[in-house]
mmCIF file of C-alpha atoms and ligand atoms in Angstrom:
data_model
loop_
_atom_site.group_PDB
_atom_site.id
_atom_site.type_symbol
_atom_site.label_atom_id
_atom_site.label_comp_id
_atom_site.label_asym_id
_atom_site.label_seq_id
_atom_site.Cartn_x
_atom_site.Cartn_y
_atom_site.Cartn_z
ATOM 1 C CA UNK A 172 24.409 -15.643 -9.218
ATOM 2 C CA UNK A 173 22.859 -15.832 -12.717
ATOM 3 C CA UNK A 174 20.278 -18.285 -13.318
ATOM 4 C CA UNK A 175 20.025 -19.049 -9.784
ATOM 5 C CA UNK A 176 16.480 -19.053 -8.845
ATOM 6 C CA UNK A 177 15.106 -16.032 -6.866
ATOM 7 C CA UNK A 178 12.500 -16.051 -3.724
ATOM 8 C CA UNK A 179 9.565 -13.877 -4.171
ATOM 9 C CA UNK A 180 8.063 -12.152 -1.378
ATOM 10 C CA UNK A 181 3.745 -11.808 -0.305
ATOM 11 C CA UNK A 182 3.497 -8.994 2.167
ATOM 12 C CA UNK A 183 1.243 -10.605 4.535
ATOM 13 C CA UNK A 184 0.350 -8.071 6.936
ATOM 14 C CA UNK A 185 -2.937 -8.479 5.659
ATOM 15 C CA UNK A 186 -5.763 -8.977 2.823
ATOM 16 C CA UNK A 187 -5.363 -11.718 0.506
ATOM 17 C CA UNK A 188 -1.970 -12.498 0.565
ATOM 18 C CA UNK A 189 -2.047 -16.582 0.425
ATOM 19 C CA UNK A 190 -3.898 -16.313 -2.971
ATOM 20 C CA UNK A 191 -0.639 -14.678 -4.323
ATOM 21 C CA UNK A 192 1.233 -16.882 -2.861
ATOM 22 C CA UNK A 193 -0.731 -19.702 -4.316
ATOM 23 C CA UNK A 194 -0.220 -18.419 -7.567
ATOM 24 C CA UNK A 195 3.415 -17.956 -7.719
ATOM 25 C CA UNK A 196 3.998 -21.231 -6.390
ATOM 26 C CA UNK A 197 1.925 -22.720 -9.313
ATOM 27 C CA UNK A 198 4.255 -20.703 -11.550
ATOM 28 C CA UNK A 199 7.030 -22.388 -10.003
ATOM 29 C CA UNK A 200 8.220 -19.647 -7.896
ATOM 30 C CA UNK A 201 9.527 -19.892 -4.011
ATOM 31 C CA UNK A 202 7.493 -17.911 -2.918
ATOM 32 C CA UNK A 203 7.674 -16.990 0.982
ATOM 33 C CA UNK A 204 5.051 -14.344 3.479
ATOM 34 C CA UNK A 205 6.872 -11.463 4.288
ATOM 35 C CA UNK A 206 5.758 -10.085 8.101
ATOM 36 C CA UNK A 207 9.421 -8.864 9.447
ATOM 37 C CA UNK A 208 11.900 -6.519 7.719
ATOM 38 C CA UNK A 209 14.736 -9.116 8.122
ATOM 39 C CA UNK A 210 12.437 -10.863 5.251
ATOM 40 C CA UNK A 211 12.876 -8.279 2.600
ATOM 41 C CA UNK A 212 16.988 -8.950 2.431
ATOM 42 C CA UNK A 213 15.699 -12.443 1.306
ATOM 43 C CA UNK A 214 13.813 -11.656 -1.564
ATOM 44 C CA UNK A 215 13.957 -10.456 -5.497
ATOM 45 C CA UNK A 216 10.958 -8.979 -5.450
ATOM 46 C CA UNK A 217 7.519 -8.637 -3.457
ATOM 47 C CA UNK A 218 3.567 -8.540 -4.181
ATOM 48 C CA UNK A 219 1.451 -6.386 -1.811
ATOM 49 C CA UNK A 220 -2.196 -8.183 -1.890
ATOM 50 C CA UNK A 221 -5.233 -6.743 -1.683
ATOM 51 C CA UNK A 222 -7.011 -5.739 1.582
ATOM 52 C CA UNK A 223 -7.547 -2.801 3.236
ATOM 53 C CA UNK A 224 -5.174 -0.386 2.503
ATOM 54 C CA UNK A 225 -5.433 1.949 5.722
ATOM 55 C CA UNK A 226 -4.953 -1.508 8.201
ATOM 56 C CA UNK A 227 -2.019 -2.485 5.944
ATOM 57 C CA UNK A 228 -0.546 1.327 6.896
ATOM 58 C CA UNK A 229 -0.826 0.811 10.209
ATOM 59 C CA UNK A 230 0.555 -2.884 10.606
ATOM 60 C CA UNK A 231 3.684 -2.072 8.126
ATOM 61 C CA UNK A 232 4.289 0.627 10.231
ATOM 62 C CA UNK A 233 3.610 -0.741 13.690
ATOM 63 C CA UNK A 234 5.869 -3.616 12.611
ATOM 64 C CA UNK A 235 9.020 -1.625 11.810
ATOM 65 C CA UNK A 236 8.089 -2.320 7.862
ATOM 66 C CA UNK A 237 7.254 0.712 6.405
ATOM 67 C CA UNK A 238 10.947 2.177 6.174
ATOM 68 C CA UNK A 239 12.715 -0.747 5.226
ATOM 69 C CA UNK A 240 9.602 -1.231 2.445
ATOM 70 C CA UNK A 241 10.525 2.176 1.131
ATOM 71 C CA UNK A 242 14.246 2.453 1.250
ATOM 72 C CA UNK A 243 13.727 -1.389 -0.817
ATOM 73 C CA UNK A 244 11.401 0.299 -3.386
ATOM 74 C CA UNK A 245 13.728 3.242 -3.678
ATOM 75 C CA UNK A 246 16.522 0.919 -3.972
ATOM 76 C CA UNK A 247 14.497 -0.963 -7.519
ATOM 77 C CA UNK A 248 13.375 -3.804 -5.526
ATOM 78 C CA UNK A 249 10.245 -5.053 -7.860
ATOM 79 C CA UNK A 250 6.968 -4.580 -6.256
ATOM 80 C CA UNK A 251 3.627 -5.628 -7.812
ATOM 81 C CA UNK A 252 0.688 -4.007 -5.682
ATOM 82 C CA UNK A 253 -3.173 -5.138 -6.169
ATOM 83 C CA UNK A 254 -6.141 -3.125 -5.008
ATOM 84 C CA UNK A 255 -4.867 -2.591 -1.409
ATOM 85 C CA UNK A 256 -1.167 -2.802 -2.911
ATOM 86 C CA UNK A 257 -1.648 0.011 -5.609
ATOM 87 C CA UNK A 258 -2.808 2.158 -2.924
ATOM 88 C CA UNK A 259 0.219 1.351 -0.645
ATOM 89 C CA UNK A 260 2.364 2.019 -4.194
ATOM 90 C CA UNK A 261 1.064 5.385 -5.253
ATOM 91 C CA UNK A 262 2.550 8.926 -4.180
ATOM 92 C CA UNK A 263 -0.511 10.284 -3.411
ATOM 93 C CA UNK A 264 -4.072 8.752 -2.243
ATOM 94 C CA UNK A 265 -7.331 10.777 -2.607
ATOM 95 C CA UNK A 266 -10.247 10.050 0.210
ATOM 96 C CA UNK A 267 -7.649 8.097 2.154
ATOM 97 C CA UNK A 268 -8.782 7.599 6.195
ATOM 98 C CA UNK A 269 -7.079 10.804 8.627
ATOM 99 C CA UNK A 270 -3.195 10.404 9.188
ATOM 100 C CA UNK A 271 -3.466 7.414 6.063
ATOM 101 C CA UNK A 272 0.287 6.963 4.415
ATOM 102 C CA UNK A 273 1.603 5.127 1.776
ATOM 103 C CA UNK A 274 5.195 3.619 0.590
ATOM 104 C CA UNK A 275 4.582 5.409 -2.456
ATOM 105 C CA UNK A 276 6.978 5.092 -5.545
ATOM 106 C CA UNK A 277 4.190 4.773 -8.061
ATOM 107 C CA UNK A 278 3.711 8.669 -9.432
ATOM 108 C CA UNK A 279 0.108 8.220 -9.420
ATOM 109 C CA UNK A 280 -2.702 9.432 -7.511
ATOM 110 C CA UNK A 281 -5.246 6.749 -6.608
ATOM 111 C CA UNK A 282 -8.502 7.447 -5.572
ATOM 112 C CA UNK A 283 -9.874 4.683 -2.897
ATOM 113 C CA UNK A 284 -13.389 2.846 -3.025
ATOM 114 C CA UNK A 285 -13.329 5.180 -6.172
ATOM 115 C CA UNK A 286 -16.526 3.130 -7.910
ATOM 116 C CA UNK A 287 -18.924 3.966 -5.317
ATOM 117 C CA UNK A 288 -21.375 1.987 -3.237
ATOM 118 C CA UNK A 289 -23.456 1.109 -5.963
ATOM 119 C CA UNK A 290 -21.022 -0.845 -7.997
ATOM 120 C CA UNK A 291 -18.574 -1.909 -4.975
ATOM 121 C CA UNK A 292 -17.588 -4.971 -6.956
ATOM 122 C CA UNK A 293 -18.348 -5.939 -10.265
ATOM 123 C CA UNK A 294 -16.380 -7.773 -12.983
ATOM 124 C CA UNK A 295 -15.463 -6.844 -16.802
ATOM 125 C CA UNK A 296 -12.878 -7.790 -19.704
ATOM 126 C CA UNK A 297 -9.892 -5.449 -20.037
ATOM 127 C CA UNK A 298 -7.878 -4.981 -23.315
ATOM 128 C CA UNK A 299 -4.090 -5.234 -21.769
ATOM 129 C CA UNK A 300 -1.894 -5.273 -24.905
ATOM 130 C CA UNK A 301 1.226 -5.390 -22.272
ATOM 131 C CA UNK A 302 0.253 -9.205 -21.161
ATOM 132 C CA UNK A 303 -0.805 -10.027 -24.456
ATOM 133 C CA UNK A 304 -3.965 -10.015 -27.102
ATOM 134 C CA UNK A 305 -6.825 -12.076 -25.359
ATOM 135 C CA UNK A 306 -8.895 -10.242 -23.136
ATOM 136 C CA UNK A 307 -8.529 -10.210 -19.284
ATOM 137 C CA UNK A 308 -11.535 -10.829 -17.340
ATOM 138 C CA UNK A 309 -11.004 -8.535 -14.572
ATOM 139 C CA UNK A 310 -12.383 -8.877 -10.625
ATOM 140 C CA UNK A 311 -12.605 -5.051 -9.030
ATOM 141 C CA UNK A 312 -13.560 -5.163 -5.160
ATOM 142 C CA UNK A 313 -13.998 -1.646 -3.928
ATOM 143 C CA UNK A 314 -11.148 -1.089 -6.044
ATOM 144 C CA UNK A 315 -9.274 2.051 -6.145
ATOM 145 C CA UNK A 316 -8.937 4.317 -9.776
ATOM 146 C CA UNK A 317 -5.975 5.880 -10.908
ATOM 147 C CA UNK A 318 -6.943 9.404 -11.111
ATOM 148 C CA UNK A 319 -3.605 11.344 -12.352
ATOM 149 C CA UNK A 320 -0.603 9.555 -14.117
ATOM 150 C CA UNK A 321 2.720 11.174 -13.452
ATOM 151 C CA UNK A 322 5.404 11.758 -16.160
ATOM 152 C CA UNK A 323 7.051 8.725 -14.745
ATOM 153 C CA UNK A 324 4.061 6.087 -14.946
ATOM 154 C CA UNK A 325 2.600 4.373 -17.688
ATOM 155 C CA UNK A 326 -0.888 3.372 -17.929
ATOM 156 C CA UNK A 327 -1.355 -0.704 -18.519
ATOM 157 C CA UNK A 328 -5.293 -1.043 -18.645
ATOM 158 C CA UNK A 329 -8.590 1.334 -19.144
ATOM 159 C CA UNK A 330 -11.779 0.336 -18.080
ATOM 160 C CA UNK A 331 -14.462 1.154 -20.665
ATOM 161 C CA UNK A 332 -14.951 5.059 -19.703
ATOM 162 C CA UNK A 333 -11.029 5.481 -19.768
ATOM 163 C CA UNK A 334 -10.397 5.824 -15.998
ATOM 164 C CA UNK A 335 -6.923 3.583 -15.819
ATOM 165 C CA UNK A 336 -6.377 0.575 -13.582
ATOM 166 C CA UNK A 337 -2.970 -0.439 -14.158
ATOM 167 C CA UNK A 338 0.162 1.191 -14.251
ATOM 168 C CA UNK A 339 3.006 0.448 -14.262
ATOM 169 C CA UNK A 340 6.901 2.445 -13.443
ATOM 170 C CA UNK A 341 10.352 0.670 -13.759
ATOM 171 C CA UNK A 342 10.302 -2.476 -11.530
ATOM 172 C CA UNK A 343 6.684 -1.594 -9.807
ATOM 173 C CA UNK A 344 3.622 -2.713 -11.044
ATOM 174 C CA UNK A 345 -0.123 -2.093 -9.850
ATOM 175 C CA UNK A 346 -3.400 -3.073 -10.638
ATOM 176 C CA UNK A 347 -6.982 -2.098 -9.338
ATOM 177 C CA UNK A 348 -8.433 -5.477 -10.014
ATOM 178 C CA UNK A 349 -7.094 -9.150 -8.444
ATOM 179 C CA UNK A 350 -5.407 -11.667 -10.861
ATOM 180 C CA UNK A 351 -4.481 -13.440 -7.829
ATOM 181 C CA UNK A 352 -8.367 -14.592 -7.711
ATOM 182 C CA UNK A 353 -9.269 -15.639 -11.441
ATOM 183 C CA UNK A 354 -6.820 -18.259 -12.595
ATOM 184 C CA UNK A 355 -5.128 -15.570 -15.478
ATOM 185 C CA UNK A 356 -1.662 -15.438 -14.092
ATOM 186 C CA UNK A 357 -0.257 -13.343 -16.720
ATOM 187 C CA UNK A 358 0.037 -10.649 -14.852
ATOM 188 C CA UNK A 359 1.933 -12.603 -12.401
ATOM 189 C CA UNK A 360 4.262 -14.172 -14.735
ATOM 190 C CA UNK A 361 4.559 -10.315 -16.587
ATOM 191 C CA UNK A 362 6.104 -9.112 -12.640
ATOM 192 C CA UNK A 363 8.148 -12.382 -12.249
ATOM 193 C CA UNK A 364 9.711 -11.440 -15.994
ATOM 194 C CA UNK A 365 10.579 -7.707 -13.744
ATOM 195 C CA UNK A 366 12.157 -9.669 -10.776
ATOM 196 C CA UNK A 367 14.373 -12.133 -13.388
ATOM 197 C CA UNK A 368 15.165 -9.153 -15.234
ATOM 198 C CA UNK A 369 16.346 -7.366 -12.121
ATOM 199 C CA UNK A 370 18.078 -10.258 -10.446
HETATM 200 N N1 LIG B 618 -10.946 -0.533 -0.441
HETATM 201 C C1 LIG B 618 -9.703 -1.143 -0.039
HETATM 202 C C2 LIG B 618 -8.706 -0.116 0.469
HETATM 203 O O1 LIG B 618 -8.990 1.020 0.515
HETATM 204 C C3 LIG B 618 -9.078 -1.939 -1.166
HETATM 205 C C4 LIG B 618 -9.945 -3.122 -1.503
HETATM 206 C C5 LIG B 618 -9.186 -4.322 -1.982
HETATM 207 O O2 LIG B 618 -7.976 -4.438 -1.827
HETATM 208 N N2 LIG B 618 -9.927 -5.258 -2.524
HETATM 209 O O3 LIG B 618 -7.612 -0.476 0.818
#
């Protein structure tokens, strides 16, 4: 129905999923936890938080999630993964734990904990001319790179040395870093234009 107001899904599996949902309420959204796949027919789109990428594999898939997730992607649902979530978004994950799967959908290989032990976490302003001029001040927290674009993706951000940490393809949307955690929400309210523009 046009202009009716959509729900927004937080996979919460796992990770930091009620600072999402914290956030899109502030922008005004209904936003609702999504733990069962009966919850996905409910929603215009869905964030994956941040977390730990290998649990989050095993709980979507020991909860009957992981198919109805991908057959949703596949069918342009618009998902907007962070840290954890990019991981669970790309096609192909480098230094991933044994037997560790994704949704996929992002054509993009991600490289976990890909900063090392000596800079685990560490903060820095990003130049992201998508969500507008002013600097983002970024949060990374053992934060997976983007090692190899696909044809189909399109980079978003660069750290300084040019490794990317945000792409972006059709209706899905990843970032290395947390928005969800900073108070910037335009990254938020760039997805929420994808799920309007869907819907
Ligand atoms: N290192 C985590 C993983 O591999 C991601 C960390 C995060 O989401 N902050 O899933």
């Amino acid at each position: 129905m046009a202009g009716r107001a959509q729900k927004v899904g937080v996979l919460a599996l796992q990770g930091d999923f009620r600072e999402h949902l914290a956030v899109l309420r502030g922008l005004g959204t209904d936003a609702v936890p999504v733990r069962r796949p009966a919850e996905l027919e409910e929603i215009g789109g869905l964030v994956i938080p941040g977390g730990e990428s290998s649990v989050m594999d095993k709980l979507s898939r020991s909860f009957g999630l992981a198919e109805p997730l991908r057959a949703a992607i596949a069918g342009g649902l618009p998902v907007y993964g962070t840290c954890a979530g990019l991981i669970m978004l790309a096609d192909r994950i480098i230094d991933g734990i044994a037997g560790q799967q994704t949704l996929g959908g992002l054509d993009v290989a991600v490289r976990r904990n890909a900063f090392g032990s000596q800079l685990d976490s560490f903060e820095t302003d990003l130049h992201i001319p998508a969500v507008g001029d002013a600097p983002m001040h970024a949060v990374f927290i053992r934060a997976p790179i983007v090692e190899e674009v696909g044809g189909g993706a399109t980079p978003l951000a660069q750290v300084a040395d040019g490794r990317v940490v945000a792409v972006e393809q059709g209706n899905l949307l990843g970032t290395s870093f947390h928005p969800e955690i900073t108070g910037d929400t335009r990254f938020h309210e760039y997805f929420l234009a994808k799920v309007r523009a869907a819907g």
